[in-house]
Coordinates of C-alpha atoms in Angstrom, one line a residue:
M30 CA 76.7 -103.1 232.5
P31 CA 76.7 -101.6 236.0
V32 CA 75.5 -98.2 234.8
D33 CA 72.9 -97.1 232.4
P34 CA 75.1 -95.4 229.7
V35 CA 72.2 -93.3 228.5
R36 CA 71.6 -91.9 232.0
A37 CA 75.4 -91.3 232.3
I38 CA 75.1 -88.9 229.4
V39 CA 71.8 -87.1 229.9
G40 CA 71.5 -87.2 233.6
E41 CA 68.8 -88.4 236.0
E42 CA 66.6 -85.4 235.3
A43 CA 66.3 -85.8 231.5
T44 CA 62.9 -86.3 229.9
R45 CA 61.8 -89.5 228.4
E46 CA 61.9 -88.0 224.9
V47 CA 65.6 -86.8 225.4
Y48 CA 66.4 -90.3 226.8
E49 CA 65.0 -92.1 223.8
N50 CA 66.8 -90.0 221.3
V51 CA 70.1 -90.6 223.0
Y52 CA 69.2 -94.3 223.2
H53 CA 68.6 -94.4 219.6
Q54 CA 71.8 -92.4 218.7
L55 CA 73.9 -94.9 220.6
G56 CA 72.5 -97.8 218.7
L57 CA 71.2 -99.5 221.7
D58 CA 67.9 -100.2 220.1
K59 CA 69.5 -102.6 217.7
P60 CA 69.9 -106.4 218.2
M61 CA 73.0 -107.3 220.4
W62 CA 74.7 -109.1 217.5
E63 CA 74.4 -106.0 215.3
Q64 CA 75.8 -103.7 218.1
F65 CA 78.7 -106.1 218.4
L66 CA 79.5 -106.0 214.7
F67 CA 79.3 -102.3 214.7
Y68 CA 81.8 -102.2 217.7
L69 CA 84.2 -104.6 215.8
R70 CA 84.0 -102.3 212.8
D71 CA 84.9 -99.2 214.9
V72 CA 87.7 -100.9 216.7
A73 CA 89.2 -102.0 213.3
T74 CA 89.4 -98.4 212.3
L75 CA 90.8 -97.4 215.9
D76 CA 87.5 -95.7 216.7
F77 CA 86.9 -96.6 220.4
G78 CA 84.2 -94.0 220.8
T79 CA 83.9 -90.8 223.2
S80 CA 84.5 -90.9 226.8
L81 CA 81.5 -90.0 228.8
R82 CA 83.5 -88.6 231.5
T83 CA 85.8 -86.2 229.5
G84 CA 83.9 -85.8 226.2
Q85 CA 87.1 -86.6 224.3
P86 CA 87.9 -89.5 222.1
V87 CA 88.8 -92.5 224.3
L88 CA 92.1 -93.1 222.3
D89 CA 93.3 -89.6 222.8
D90 CA 92.7 -89.9 226.6
I91 CA 94.6 -93.1 226.9
L92 CA 97.4 -91.7 224.7
H93 CA 97.6 -88.9 227.1
V94 CA 97.8 -90.9 230.2
L95 CA 99.6 -94.0 229.2
P96 CA 103.1 -92.5 228.9
A97 CA 103.0 -91.7 232.7
T98 CA 102.4 -95.3 233.5
I99 CA 105.0 -96.6 231.1
E100 CA 107.5 -94.2 232.7
L101 CA 106.7 -95.6 236.1
A102 CA 106.4 -99.2 235.2
T103 CA 109.8 -99.2 233.2
F104 CA 111.7 -97.8 236.1
A105 CA 109.9 -100.2 238.5
I106 CA 110.8 -103.3 236.4
L107 CA 114.4 -102.2 236.1
I108 CA 114.5 -101.9 239.8
G109 CA 112.7 -105.3 240.3
A110 CA 114.8 -107.2 237.9
G111 CA 118.0 -105.5 239.1
I112 CA 117.2 -106.6 242.6
G113 CA 115.4 -109.9 242.0
I114 CA 117.6 -111.7 239.6
P115 CA 120.9 -111.4 241.6
L116 CA 119.0 -112.2 244.9
G117 CA 117.4 -115.3 243.3
V118 CA 120.8 -116.5 242.0
L119 CA 122.4 -115.9 245.4
A120 CA 119.5 -117.8 247.2
A121 CA 119.9 -120.8 244.9
V122 CA 123.7 -120.9 245.4
K123 CA 123.3 -120.5 249.2
K124 CA 120.4 -122.9 249.4
D125 CA 119.2 -123.6 253.1
R126 CA 121.8 -121.2 254.5
W127 CA 121.1 -118.0 256.3
Q128 CA 121.4 -116.0 253.1
D129 CA 118.8 -118.0 251.4
H130 CA 116.4 -117.7 254.4
A131 CA 116.9 -114.0 254.6
I132 CA 116.2 -113.6 250.9
R133 CA 113.1 -115.6 251.0
V134 CA 111.8 -113.6 254.0
F135 CA 112.6 -110.5 252.0
S136 CA 110.7 -111.8 249.0
L137 CA 107.8 -113.1 251.1
M138 CA 107.4 -109.5 252.6
G139 CA 107.4 -107.9 249.2
H140 CA 104.8 -110.3 247.9
S141 CA 102.7 -110.2 251.0
M142 CA 102.3 -106.5 251.9
P143 CA 99.5 -104.6 250.2
I144 CA 101.1 -102.1 247.8
F145 CA 98.7 -99.3 248.9
W146 CA 99.8 -99.8 252.5
T147 CA 103.5 -99.7 251.6
G148 CA 102.7 -96.5 249.5
M149 CA 101.2 -94.7 252.4
I150 CA 104.0 -95.8 254.8
G151 CA 106.6 -94.7 252.2
L152 CA 104.9 -91.4 251.9
L153 CA 104.8 -90.8 255.7
V154 CA 108.4 -91.9 256.2
F155 CA 110.4 -90.9 253.2
Y156 CA 108.4 -87.8 252.2
A157 CA 106.7 -86.4 255.3
A158 CA 109.1 -87.3 257.9
L159 CA 112.5 -87.4 256.2
G160 CA 112.0 -85.3 253.2
W161 CA 114.2 -87.5 251.0
V162 CA 111.8 -87.8 248.0
G163 CA 108.9 -85.9 246.4
G164 CA 105.3 -86.4 247.3
A165 CA 102.2 -86.9 245.2
G166 CA 102.0 -86.3 241.5
R167 CA 104.7 -86.5 238.7
M168 CA 106.5 -83.1 239.8
S169 CA 106.1 -80.3 242.1
Q170 CA 103.1 -77.9 241.6
F171 CA 105.5 -75.1 241.0
Y172 CA 106.8 -76.7 237.6
I173 CA 103.4 -77.6 236.1
G174 CA 103.0 -76.1 232.7
L175 CA 106.7 -75.2 232.3
V176 CA 107.6 -78.1 230.0
P177 CA 105.9 -78.5 226.6
D178 CA 104.1 -81.9 226.2
R179 CA 106.0 -83.6 223.3
T180 CA 106.2 -87.2 224.1
G181 CA 104.1 -87.5 227.2
F182 CA 107.2 -88.8 229.0
L183 CA 108.0 -86.1 231.6
L184 CA 111.7 -87.1 232.0
I185 CA 112.3 -86.9 228.1
D186 CA 110.2 -83.7 227.7
S187 CA 112.1 -81.9 230.5
A188 CA 115.4 -83.1 229.1
L189 CA 114.6 -82.0 225.6
A190 CA 113.4 -78.6 226.9
G191 CA 116.5 -78.2 229.0
E192 CA 114.5 -77.7 232.2
W193 CA 116.8 -79.6 234.5
E194 CA 115.0 -78.3 237.6
V195 CA 111.8 -80.0 236.3
F196 CA 113.8 -83.0 235.4
R197 CA 115.3 -83.3 239.0
S198 CA 111.7 -82.9 240.4
A199 CA 110.4 -85.5 238.1
V200 CA 113.0 -88.0 239.2
N201 CA 112.6 -87.1 242.9
H202 CA 108.8 -87.9 242.6
L203 CA 109.4 -91.0 240.6
I204 CA 111.9 -92.7 242.9
L205 CA 109.5 -93.8 245.7
P206 CA 106.5 -95.1 243.7
A207 CA 108.9 -96.9 241.3
S208 CA 111.0 -98.4 244.1
L209 CA 107.8 -99.7 245.9
L210 CA 106.5 -101.2 242.7
G211 CA 110.0 -102.6 241.9
Y212 CA 110.2 -104.2 245.4
S213 CA 106.8 -105.8 244.9
S214 CA 107.8 -107.2 241.4
S215 CA 111.2 -108.3 242.7
A216 CA 109.6 -110.7 245.1
Y217 CA 108.1 -112.6 242.2
I218 CA 111.2 -112.4 240.1
T219 CA 113.5 -113.6 243.0
R220 CA 111.4 -116.7 243.7
M221 CA 111.2 -117.7 240.0
T222 CA 115.0 -117.0 239.5
R223 CA 115.7 -119.2 242.5
S224 CA 113.6 -122.0 241.3
F225 CA 115.2 -122.0 237.9
M226 CA 118.7 -121.8 239.2
L227 CA 118.3 -124.7 241.6
D228 CA 117.0 -126.8 238.7
Q229 CA 120.2 -125.9 236.7
I230 CA 122.7 -126.1 239.6
N231 CA 121.6 -129.9 240.2
Q232 CA 122.4 -130.7 236.5
E233 CA 125.4 -132.9 235.6
Y234 CA 127.0 -130.3 233.4
V235 CA 127.4 -127.9 236.4
T236 CA 129.0 -130.8 238.3
T237 CA 131.4 -131.5 235.5
A238 CA 132.4 -127.9 235.2
R239 CA 133.2 -127.8 238.9
V240 CA 135.2 -131.1 238.7
K241 CA 137.2 -129.6 235.9
G242 CA 138.2 -126.8 238.2
L243 CA 136.1 -124.0 236.6
S244 CA 135.7 -121.1 239.1
E245 CA 132.4 -121.1 241.0
R246 CA 131.6 -117.5 239.6
K247 CA 132.0 -118.6 236.0
T248 CA 130.2 -121.9 236.6
I249 CA 127.2 -120.1 238.1
W250 CA 127.0 -117.0 235.8
S251 CA 128.3 -118.4 232.5
H252 CA 126.9 -121.9 232.6
A253 CA 123.9 -122.1 234.9
F254 CA 122.6 -118.6 234.6
G255 CA 123.1 -118.8 230.9
N256 CA 120.5 -121.6 230.6
I257 CA 117.8 -119.7 232.4
K258 CA 117.8 -116.5 230.4
V259 CA 115.1 -117.5 228.1
Q260 CA 112.8 -118.4 231.1
L261 CA 113.6 -115.1 232.8
V262 CA 112.7 -113.1 229.6
T263 CA 109.1 -114.4 230.0
I264 CA 109.0 -113.8 233.7
V265 CA 110.3 -110.2 233.4
A266 CA 108.0 -109.6 230.4
L267 CA 104.9 -110.8 232.3
A268 CA 106.0 -108.9 235.4
Y269 CA 106.3 -105.7 233.2
G270 CA 102.8 -106.2 231.8
A271 CA 101.4 -106.6 235.3
L272 CA 103.1 -103.3 236.4
L273 CA 101.4 -101.6 233.3
E274 CA 97.9 -102.7 234.0
G275 CA 98.2 -103.4 237.9
A276 CA 99.6 -100.0 239.1
V277 CA 96.1 -98.8 240.0
L278 CA 96.5 -98.7 243.8
I279 CA 100.0 -97.0 243.7
E280 CA 98.8 -94.5 241.2
T281 CA 95.8 -93.7 243.4
V282 CA 98.0 -93.4 246.5
F283 CA 100.6 -91.0 244.8
A284 CA 97.9 -89.2 242.7
W285 CA 100.0 -90.3 239.6
P286 CA 98.0 -89.3 236.4
G287 CA 98.5 -92.5 234.6
F288 CA 96.6 -95.5 233.0
G289 CA 95.7 -97.1 236.3
Q290 CA 94.0 -93.9 237.8
Y291 CA 92.2 -93.4 234.4
L292 CA 90.8 -96.9 234.5
T293 CA 89.7 -96.5 238.0
S294 CA 87.9 -93.3 237.3
T295 CA 86.1 -94.7 234.3
L296 CA 84.9 -97.5 236.3
R297 CA 83.4 -95.3 239.0
M298 CA 81.8 -93.1 236.4
G299 CA 80.4 -96.1 234.5
D300 CA 82.2 -94.8 231.3
M301 CA 81.8 -98.1 229.4
N302 CA 83.4 -96.8 226.2
A303 CA 86.7 -96.1 228.1
L304 CA 86.4 -99.1 230.3
M305 CA 86.1 -101.5 227.4
T306 CA 89.0 -99.8 225.7
C307 CA 91.2 -100.0 228.7
V308 CA 90.5 -103.8 229.0
L309 CA 91.2 -104.4 225.4
L310 CA 94.5 -102.5 225.6
V311 CA 95.6 -104.7 228.7
G312 CA 95.0 -107.7 226.5
V313 CA 97.0 -106.2 223.6
I314 CA 99.9 -105.3 225.9
F315 CA 100.2 -108.9 227.3
I316 CA 100.0 -110.3 223.7
A317 CA 102.7 -107.8 222.6
L318 CA 105.0 -108.7 225.4
N319 CA 104.7 -112.4 224.8
L320 CA 105.5 -111.9 221.2
L321 CA 108.4 -109.7 222.2
S322 CA 109.5 -112.6 224.5
D323 CA 109.4 -115.0 221.6
L324 CA 111.5 -112.7 219.5
L325 CA 114.1 -112.3 222.4
Y326 CA 114.4 -116.1 222.7
R327 CA 116.4 -116.0 219.4
V328 CA 118.8 -113.6 221.0
F329 CA 119.5 -115.6 224.2
D330 CA 119.1 -119.1 222.9
P331 CA 121.0 -120.0 219.6
R332 CA 119.1 -123.3 219.4
T333 CA 116.0 -121.3 218.4
R334 CA 117.6 -119.5 215.4

């Protein structure tokens, strides 16, 4: 542990007696194996302890901040997949031509530029200079508290409440961070799509379809692309998981009150209960997305049914 959890609770000025009492209450005087068994027992009952920073149950804290990150990551992956898949297919079809080179440079830039740098540049250009999008936060300060927190998803809550001004403000603030995250993930999706498509385009069945006079559009999208859907499901799912747990920097730049910012603050404060729960949740997210990918295989590939 980087921080003494007892000192994080009682403070540096606490007496030795107070320190010992809290040390005993936390069970830190017990053997490590016994502490671990107690932890597993609590996790099995969804008791992740109390956050040292907020004083609230950790699970309640995470359920409060997670919808903001899901909202951001969902729009980002829609943008990333919407851009990355068509560009990857085009790059494969136009291999070694100027289109392919331009797309590869575009992807390399998205993969290479630090997301915190693109976030700051985006705020300076599109918010401060041009005023096309909203700034930091999920909505304008004027609208805070106007919408009841029903689901935690601001777009849904504002639509349910009929507060369309709040809805527009939320969309306006979501566009820039989601687009930057989407561009970053599209770089990975583009490169993988191109690689998968090149492998399929070189197969004999594609040559046969062309010889038989099938249109190029149908050959590419119905035959070649149809055979990479299963692989793309895994790629998009993993990219989505990376956005859910890796949006820390963009959330910090945009003051987005989500899971990434919560994880960062718990790490700074040495809040080990919250930090361990966040890490556990990241693992659960990736396992769930992999299981979902396996289920979607049956939809896209009849051979697995």
